[in-house]
PDB file of C-alpha atoms in Angstrom:
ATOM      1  CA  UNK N   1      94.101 102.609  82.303  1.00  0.00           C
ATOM      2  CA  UNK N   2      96.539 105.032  83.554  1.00  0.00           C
ATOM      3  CA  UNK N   3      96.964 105.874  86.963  1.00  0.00           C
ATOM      4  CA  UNK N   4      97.776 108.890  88.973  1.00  0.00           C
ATOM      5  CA  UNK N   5     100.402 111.162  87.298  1.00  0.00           C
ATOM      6  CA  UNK N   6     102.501 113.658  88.709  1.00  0.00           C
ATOM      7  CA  UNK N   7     104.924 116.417  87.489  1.00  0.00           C
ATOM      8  CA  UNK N   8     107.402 116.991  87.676  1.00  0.00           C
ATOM      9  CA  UNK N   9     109.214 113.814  89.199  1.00  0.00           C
ATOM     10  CA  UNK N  10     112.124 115.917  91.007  1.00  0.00           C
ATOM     11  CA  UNK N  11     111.881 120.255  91.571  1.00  0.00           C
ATOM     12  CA  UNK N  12     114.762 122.026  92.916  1.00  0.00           C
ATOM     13  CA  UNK N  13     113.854 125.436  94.525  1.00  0.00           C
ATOM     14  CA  UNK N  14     115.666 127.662  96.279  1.00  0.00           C
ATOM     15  CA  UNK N  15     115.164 128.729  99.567  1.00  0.00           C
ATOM     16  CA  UNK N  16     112.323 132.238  99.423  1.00  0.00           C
ATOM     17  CA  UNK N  17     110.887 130.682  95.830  1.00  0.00           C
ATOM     18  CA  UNK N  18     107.878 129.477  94.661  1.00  0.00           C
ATOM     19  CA  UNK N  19     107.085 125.898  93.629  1.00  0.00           C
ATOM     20  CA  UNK N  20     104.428 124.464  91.433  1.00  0.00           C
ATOM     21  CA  UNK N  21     103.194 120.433  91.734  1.00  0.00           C
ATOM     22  CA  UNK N  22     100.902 119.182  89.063  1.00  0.00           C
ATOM     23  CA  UNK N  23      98.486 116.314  89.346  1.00  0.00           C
ATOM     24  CA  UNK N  24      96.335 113.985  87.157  1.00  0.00           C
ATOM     25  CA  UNK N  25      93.964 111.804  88.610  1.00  0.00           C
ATOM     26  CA  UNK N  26      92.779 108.477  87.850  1.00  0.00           C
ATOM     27  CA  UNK N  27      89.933 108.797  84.735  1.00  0.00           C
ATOM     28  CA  UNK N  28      86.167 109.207  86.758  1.00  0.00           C
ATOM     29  CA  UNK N  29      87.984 110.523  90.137  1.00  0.00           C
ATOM     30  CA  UNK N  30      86.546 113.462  91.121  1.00  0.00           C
ATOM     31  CA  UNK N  31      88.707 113.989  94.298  1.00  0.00           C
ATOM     32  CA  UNK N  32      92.371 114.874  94.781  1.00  0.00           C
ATOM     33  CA  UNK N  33      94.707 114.715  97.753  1.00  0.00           C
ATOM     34  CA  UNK N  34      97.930 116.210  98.484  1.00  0.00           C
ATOM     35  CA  UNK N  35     100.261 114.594 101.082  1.00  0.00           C
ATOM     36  CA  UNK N  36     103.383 115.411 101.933  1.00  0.00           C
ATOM     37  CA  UNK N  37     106.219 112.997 103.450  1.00  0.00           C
ATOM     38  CA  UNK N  38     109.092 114.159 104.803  1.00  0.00           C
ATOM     39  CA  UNK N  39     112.219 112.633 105.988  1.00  0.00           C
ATOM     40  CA  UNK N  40     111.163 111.536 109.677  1.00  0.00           C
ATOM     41  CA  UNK N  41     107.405 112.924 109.724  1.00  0.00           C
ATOM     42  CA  UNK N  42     106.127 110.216 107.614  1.00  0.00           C
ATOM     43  CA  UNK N  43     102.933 110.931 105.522  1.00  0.00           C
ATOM     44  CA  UNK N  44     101.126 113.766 106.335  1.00  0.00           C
ATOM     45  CA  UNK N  45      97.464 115.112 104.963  1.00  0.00           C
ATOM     46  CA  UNK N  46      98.106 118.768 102.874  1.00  0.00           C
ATOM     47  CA  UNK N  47      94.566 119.119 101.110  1.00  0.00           C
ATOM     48  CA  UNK N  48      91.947 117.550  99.390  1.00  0.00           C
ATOM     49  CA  UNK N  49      89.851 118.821  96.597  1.00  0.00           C
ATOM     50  CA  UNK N  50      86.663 117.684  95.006  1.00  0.00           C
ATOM     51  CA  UNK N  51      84.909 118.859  92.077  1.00  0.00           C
ATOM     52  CA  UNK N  52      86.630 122.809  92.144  1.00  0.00           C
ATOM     53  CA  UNK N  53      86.222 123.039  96.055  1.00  0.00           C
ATOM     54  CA  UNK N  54      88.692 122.730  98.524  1.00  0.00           C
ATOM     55  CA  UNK N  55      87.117 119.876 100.892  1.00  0.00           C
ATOM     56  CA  UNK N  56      89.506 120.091 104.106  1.00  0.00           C
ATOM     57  CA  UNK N  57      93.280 120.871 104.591  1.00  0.00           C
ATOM     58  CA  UNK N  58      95.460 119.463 107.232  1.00  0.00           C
ATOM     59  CA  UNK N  59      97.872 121.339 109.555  1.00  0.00           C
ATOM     60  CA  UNK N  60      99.621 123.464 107.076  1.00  0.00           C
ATOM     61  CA  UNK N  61     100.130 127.605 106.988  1.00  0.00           C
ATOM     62  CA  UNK N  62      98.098 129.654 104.306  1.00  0.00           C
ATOM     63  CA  UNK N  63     101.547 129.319 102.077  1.00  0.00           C
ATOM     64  CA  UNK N  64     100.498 125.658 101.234  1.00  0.00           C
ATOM     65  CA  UNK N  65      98.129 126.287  98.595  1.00  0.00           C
ATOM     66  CA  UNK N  66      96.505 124.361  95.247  1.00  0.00           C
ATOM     67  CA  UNK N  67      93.782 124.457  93.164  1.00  0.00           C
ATOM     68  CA  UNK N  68      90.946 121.698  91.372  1.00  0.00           C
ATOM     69  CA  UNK N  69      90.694 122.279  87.370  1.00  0.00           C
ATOM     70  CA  UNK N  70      87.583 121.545  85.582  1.00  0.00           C
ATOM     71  CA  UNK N  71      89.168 117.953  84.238  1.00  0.00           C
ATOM     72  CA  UNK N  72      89.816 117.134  88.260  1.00  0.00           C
ATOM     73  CA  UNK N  73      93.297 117.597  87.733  1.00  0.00           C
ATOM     74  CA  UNK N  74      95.234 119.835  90.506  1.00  0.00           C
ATOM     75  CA  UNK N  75      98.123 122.035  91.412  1.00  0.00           C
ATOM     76  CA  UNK N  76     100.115 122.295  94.434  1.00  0.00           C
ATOM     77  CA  UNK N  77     101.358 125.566  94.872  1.00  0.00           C
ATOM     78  CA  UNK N  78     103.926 125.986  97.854  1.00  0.00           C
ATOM     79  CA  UNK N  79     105.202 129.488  98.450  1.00  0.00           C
ATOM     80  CA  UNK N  80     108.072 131.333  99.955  1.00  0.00           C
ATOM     81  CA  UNK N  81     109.706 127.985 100.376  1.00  0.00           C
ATOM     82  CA  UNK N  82     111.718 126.996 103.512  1.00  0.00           C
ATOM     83  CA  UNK N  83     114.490 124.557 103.883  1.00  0.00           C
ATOM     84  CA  UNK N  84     111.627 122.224 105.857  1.00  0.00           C
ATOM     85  CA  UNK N  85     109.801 121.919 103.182  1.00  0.00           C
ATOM     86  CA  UNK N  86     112.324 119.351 101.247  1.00  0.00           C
ATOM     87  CA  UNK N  87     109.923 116.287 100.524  1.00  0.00           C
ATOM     88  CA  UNK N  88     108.212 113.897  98.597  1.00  0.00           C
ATOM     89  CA  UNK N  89     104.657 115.022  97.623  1.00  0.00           C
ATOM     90  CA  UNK N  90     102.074 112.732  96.864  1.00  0.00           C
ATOM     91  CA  UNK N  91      99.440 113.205  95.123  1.00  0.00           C
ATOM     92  CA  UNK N  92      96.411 110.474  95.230  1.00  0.00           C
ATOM     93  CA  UNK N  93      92.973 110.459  93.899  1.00  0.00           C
ATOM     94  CA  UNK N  94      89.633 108.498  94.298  1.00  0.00           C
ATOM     95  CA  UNK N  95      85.769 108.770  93.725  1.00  0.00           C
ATOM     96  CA  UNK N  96      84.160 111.459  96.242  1.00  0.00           C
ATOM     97  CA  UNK N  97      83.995 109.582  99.988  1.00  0.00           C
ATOM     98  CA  UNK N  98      85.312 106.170  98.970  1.00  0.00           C
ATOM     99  CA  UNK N  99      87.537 106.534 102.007  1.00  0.00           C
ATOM    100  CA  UNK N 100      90.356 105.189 100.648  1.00  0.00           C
ATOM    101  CA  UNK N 101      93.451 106.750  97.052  1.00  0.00           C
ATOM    102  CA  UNK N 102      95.274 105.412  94.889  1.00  0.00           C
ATOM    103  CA  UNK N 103      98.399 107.613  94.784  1.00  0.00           C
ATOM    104  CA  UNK N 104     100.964 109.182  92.149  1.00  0.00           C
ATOM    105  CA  UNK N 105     104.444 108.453  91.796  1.00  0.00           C
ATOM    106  CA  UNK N 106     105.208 111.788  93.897  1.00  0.00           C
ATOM    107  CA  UNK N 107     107.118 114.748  93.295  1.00  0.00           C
ATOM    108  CA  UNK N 108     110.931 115.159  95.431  1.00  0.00           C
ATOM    109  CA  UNK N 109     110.984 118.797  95.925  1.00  0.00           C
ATOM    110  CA  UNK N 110     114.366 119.820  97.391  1.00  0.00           C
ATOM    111  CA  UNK N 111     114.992 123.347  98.953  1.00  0.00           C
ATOM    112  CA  UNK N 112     118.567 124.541  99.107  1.00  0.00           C
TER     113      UNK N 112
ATOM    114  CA  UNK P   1      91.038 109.368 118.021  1.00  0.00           C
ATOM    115  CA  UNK P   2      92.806 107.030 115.760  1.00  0.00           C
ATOM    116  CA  UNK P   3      96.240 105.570 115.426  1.00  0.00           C
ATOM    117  CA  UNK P   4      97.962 102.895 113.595  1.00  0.00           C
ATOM    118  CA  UNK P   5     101.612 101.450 115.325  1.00  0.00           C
ATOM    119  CA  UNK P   6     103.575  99.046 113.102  1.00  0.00           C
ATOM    120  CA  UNK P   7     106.002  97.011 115.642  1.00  0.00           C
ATOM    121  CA  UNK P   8     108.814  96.536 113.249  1.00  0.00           C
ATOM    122  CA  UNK P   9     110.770  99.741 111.642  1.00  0.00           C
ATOM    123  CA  UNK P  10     112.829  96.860 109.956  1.00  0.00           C
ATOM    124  CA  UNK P  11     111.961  93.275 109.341  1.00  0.00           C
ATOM    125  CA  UNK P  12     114.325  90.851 107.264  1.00  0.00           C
ATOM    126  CA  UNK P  13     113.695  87.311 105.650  1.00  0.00           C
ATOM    127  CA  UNK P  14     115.452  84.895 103.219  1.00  0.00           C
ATOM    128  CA  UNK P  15     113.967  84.925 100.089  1.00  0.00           C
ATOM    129  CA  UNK P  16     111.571  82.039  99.968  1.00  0.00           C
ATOM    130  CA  UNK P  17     110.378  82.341 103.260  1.00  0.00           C
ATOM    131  CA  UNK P  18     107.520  83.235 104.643  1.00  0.00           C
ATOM    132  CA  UNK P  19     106.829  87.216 105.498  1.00  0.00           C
ATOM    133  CA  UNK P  20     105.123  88.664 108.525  1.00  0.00           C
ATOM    134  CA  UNK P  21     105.186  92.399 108.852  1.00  0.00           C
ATOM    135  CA  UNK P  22     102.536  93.361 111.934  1.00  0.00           C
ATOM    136  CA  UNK P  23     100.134  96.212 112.504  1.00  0.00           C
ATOM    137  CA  UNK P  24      98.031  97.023 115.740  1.00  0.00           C
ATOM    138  CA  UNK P  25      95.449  99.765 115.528  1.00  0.00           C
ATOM    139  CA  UNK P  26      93.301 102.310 117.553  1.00  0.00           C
ATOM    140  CA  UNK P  27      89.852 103.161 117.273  1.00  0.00           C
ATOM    141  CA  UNK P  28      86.832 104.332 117.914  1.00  0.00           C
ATOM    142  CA  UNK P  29      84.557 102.985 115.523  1.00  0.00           C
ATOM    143  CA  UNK P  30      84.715 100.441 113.137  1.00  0.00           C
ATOM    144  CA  UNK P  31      88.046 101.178 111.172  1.00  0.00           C
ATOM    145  CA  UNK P  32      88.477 100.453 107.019  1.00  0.00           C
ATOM    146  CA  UNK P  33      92.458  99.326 107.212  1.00  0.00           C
ATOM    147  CA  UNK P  34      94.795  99.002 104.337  1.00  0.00           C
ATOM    148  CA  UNK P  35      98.821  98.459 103.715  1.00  0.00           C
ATOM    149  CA  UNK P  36     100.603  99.753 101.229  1.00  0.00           C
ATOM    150  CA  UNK P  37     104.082  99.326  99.788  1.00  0.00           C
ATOM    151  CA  UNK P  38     106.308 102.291  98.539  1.00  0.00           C
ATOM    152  CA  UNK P  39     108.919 100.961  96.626  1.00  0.00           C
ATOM    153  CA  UNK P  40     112.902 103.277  96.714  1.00  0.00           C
ATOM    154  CA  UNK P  41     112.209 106.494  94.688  1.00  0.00           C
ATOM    155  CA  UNK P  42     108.456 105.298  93.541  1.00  0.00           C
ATOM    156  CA  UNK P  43     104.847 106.481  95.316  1.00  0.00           C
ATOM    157  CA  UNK P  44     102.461 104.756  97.296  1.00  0.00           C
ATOM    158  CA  UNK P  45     100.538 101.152  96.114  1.00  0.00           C
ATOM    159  CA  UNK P  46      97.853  99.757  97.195  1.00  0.00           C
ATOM    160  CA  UNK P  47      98.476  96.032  98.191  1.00  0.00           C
ATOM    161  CA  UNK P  48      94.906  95.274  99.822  1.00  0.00           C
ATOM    162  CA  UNK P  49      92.036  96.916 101.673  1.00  0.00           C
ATOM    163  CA  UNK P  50      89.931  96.360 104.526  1.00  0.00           C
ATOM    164  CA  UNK P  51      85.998  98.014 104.688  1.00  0.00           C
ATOM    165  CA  UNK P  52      83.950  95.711 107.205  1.00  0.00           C
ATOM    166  CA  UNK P  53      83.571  92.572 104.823  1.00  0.00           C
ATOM    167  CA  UNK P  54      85.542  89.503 105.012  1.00  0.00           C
ATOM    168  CA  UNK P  55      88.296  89.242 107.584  1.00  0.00           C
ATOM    169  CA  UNK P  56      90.754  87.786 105.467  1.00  0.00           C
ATOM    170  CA  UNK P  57      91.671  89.882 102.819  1.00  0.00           C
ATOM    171  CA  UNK P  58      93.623  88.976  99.721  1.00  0.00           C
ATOM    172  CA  UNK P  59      95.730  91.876  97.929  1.00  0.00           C
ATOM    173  CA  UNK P  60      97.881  92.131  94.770  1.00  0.00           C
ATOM    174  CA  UNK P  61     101.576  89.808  94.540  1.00  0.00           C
ATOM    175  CA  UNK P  62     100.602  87.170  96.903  1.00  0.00           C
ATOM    176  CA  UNK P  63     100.283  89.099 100.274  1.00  0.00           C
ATOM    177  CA  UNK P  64      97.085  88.941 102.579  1.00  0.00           C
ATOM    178  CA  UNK P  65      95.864  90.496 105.791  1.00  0.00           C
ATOM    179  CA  UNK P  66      93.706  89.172 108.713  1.00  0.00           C
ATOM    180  CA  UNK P  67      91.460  91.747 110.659  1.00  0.00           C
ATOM    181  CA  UNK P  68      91.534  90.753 114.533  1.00  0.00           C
ATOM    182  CA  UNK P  69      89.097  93.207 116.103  1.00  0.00           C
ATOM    183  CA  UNK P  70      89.633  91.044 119.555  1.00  0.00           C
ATOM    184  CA  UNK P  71      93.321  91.732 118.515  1.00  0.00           C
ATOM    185  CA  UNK P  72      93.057  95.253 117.363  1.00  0.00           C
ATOM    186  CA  UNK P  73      95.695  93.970 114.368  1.00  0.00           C
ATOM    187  CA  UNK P  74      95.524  93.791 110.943  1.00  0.00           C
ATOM    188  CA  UNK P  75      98.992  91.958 110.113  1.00  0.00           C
ATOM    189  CA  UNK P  76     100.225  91.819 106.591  1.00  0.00           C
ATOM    190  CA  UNK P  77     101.466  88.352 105.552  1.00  0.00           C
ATOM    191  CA  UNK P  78     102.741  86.042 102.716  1.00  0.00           C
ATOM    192  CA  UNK P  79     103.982  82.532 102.273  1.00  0.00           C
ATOM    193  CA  UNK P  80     107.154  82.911 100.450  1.00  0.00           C
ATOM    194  CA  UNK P  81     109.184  86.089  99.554  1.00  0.00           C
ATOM    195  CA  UNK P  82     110.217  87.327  96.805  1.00  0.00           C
ATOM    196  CA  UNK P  83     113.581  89.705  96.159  1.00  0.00           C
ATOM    197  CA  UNK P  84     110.887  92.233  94.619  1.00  0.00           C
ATOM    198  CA  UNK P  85     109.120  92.351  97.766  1.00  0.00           C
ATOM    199  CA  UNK P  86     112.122  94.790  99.153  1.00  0.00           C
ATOM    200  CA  UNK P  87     110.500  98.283 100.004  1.00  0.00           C
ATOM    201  CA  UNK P  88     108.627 100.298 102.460  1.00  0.00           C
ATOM    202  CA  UNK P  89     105.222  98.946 103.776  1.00  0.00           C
ATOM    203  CA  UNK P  90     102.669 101.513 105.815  1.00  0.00           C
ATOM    204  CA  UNK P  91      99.334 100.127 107.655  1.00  0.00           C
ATOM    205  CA  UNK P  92      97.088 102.866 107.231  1.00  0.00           C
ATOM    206  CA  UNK P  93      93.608 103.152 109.411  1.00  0.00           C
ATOM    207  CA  UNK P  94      90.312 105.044 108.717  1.00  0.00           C
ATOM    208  CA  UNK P  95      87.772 105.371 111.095  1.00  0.00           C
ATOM    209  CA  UNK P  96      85.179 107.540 109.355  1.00  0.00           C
ATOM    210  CA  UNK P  97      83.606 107.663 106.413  1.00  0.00           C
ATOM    211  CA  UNK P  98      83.914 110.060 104.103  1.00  0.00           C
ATOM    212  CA  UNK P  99      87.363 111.590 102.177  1.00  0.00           C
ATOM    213  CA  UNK P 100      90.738 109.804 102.197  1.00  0.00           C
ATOM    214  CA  UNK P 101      91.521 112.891 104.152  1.00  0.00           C
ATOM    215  CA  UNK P 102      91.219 110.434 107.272  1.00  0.00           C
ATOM    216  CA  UNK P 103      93.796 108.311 106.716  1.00  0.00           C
ATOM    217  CA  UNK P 104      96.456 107.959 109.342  1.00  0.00           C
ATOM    218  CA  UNK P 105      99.983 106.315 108.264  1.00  0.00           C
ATOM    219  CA  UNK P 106     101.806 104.237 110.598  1.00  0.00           C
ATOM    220  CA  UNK P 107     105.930 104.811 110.652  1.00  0.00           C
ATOM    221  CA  UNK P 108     105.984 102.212 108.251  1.00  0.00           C
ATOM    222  CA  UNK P 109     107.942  98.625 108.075  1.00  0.00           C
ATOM    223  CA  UNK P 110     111.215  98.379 105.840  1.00  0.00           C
ATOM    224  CA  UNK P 111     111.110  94.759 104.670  1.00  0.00           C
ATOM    225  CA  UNK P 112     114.653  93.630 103.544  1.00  0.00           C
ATOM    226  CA  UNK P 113     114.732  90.336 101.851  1.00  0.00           C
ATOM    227  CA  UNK P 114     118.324  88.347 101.597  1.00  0.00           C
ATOM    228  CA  UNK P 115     119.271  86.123  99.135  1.00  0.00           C
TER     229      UNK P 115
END
């Protein structure tokens, strides 16, 4: 059974760009998370989506966006990018309020 | 409020002995717990779960975790290492139902293992 998926595994942006993350979940998961970890933040909650609908979103501004597909699988959209925003995102999925993800192999986004 | 400290940024063993990496916890109900291991370059992997059942729990590759609620811990062991057990290891705590939106990461372990 194949897990999570991610891609792409590396994006390099520059600095005032857009960026785009795609996700797969887990065959049956209905819920997606995005979490970001950056160098010396560890993991943080972005947002978590659930059949179409954006369920919560953690401590992000509005330029931190996504979106839940009709298969479950998601995008990540992260705009006018900032030198900050240089992480690994990780994507994880689940069944709706099991409390617990398994995660993707992440995506390294670098800003320069 | 919940939080999850793991007391070791670093921890390093020979390879073939035994591996403790620890984990204390805060909260206010009764917490589900996990660890995970992030290998260099790869994503997060779940190595074994807590939700309220038995207090030992088993997880993938050998490794095993007792909940102490008298303790507040939830330490990640295993008998004898292995060189593949070299990565990252984060204790993660829930303490509500619902989403994995409620998971809080600890700083995480690095677990170096010499030959």
């Amino acid at each position: 059974e194949a897990g999570v998926t991610q891609s792409p595994t590396h994006l390099i942006k520059t600095r005032g760009q857009q960026a785009t993350l795609r996700c797969s979940p887990i065959s049956g998961h209905t819920s997606v998370y995005w979490y970001q970890q950056a160098l010396g933040l560890g993991l943080q909650f972005l947002l978590w989506y659930d059949e179409g609908e954006e369920r919560n979103r953690g401590n992000f501004p509005p330029r931190f966006s996504g979106r839940q597909f009709p298969n479950y699988s998601s995008e990540l959209n992260v705009n006018a990018l900032e030198l900050e925003d240089s992480a690994l995102y990780l994507c994880a999925s689940s069944l709706l309020n099991a409390g617990w993800a398994f995660f993707g192999q992440g995506t390294r986004l670098t800003v320069v | 409020a919940q939080s999850v400290t793991q007391l070791d940024s670093h921890v390093s063993v020979s390879e073939g002995t035994p591996v403790l990496l620890r984990c204390n916890y805060s909260s206010s109900y009764s917490p589900s717990l996990f660890w995970y291991v992030q290998h260099p370059n790869k994503g997060l992997q779940l190595l074994l779960k807590y939700t309220s059942a038995a207090t030992l729990v088993k997880g993938i590759n050998g490794f095993e975790a007792e909940f102490k609620k008298s303790e507040t811990s939830f330490h990640l062991t295993k008998p004898s290492a292995h060189m593949s057990d070299a990565a990252e290891y984060f204790c993660v705590v829930s303490d509500r139902g619902g989403g994995a939106d409620g998971l809080t990461f600890g700083k995480g372990t690095h677990l170096i293992i010499q030959p």
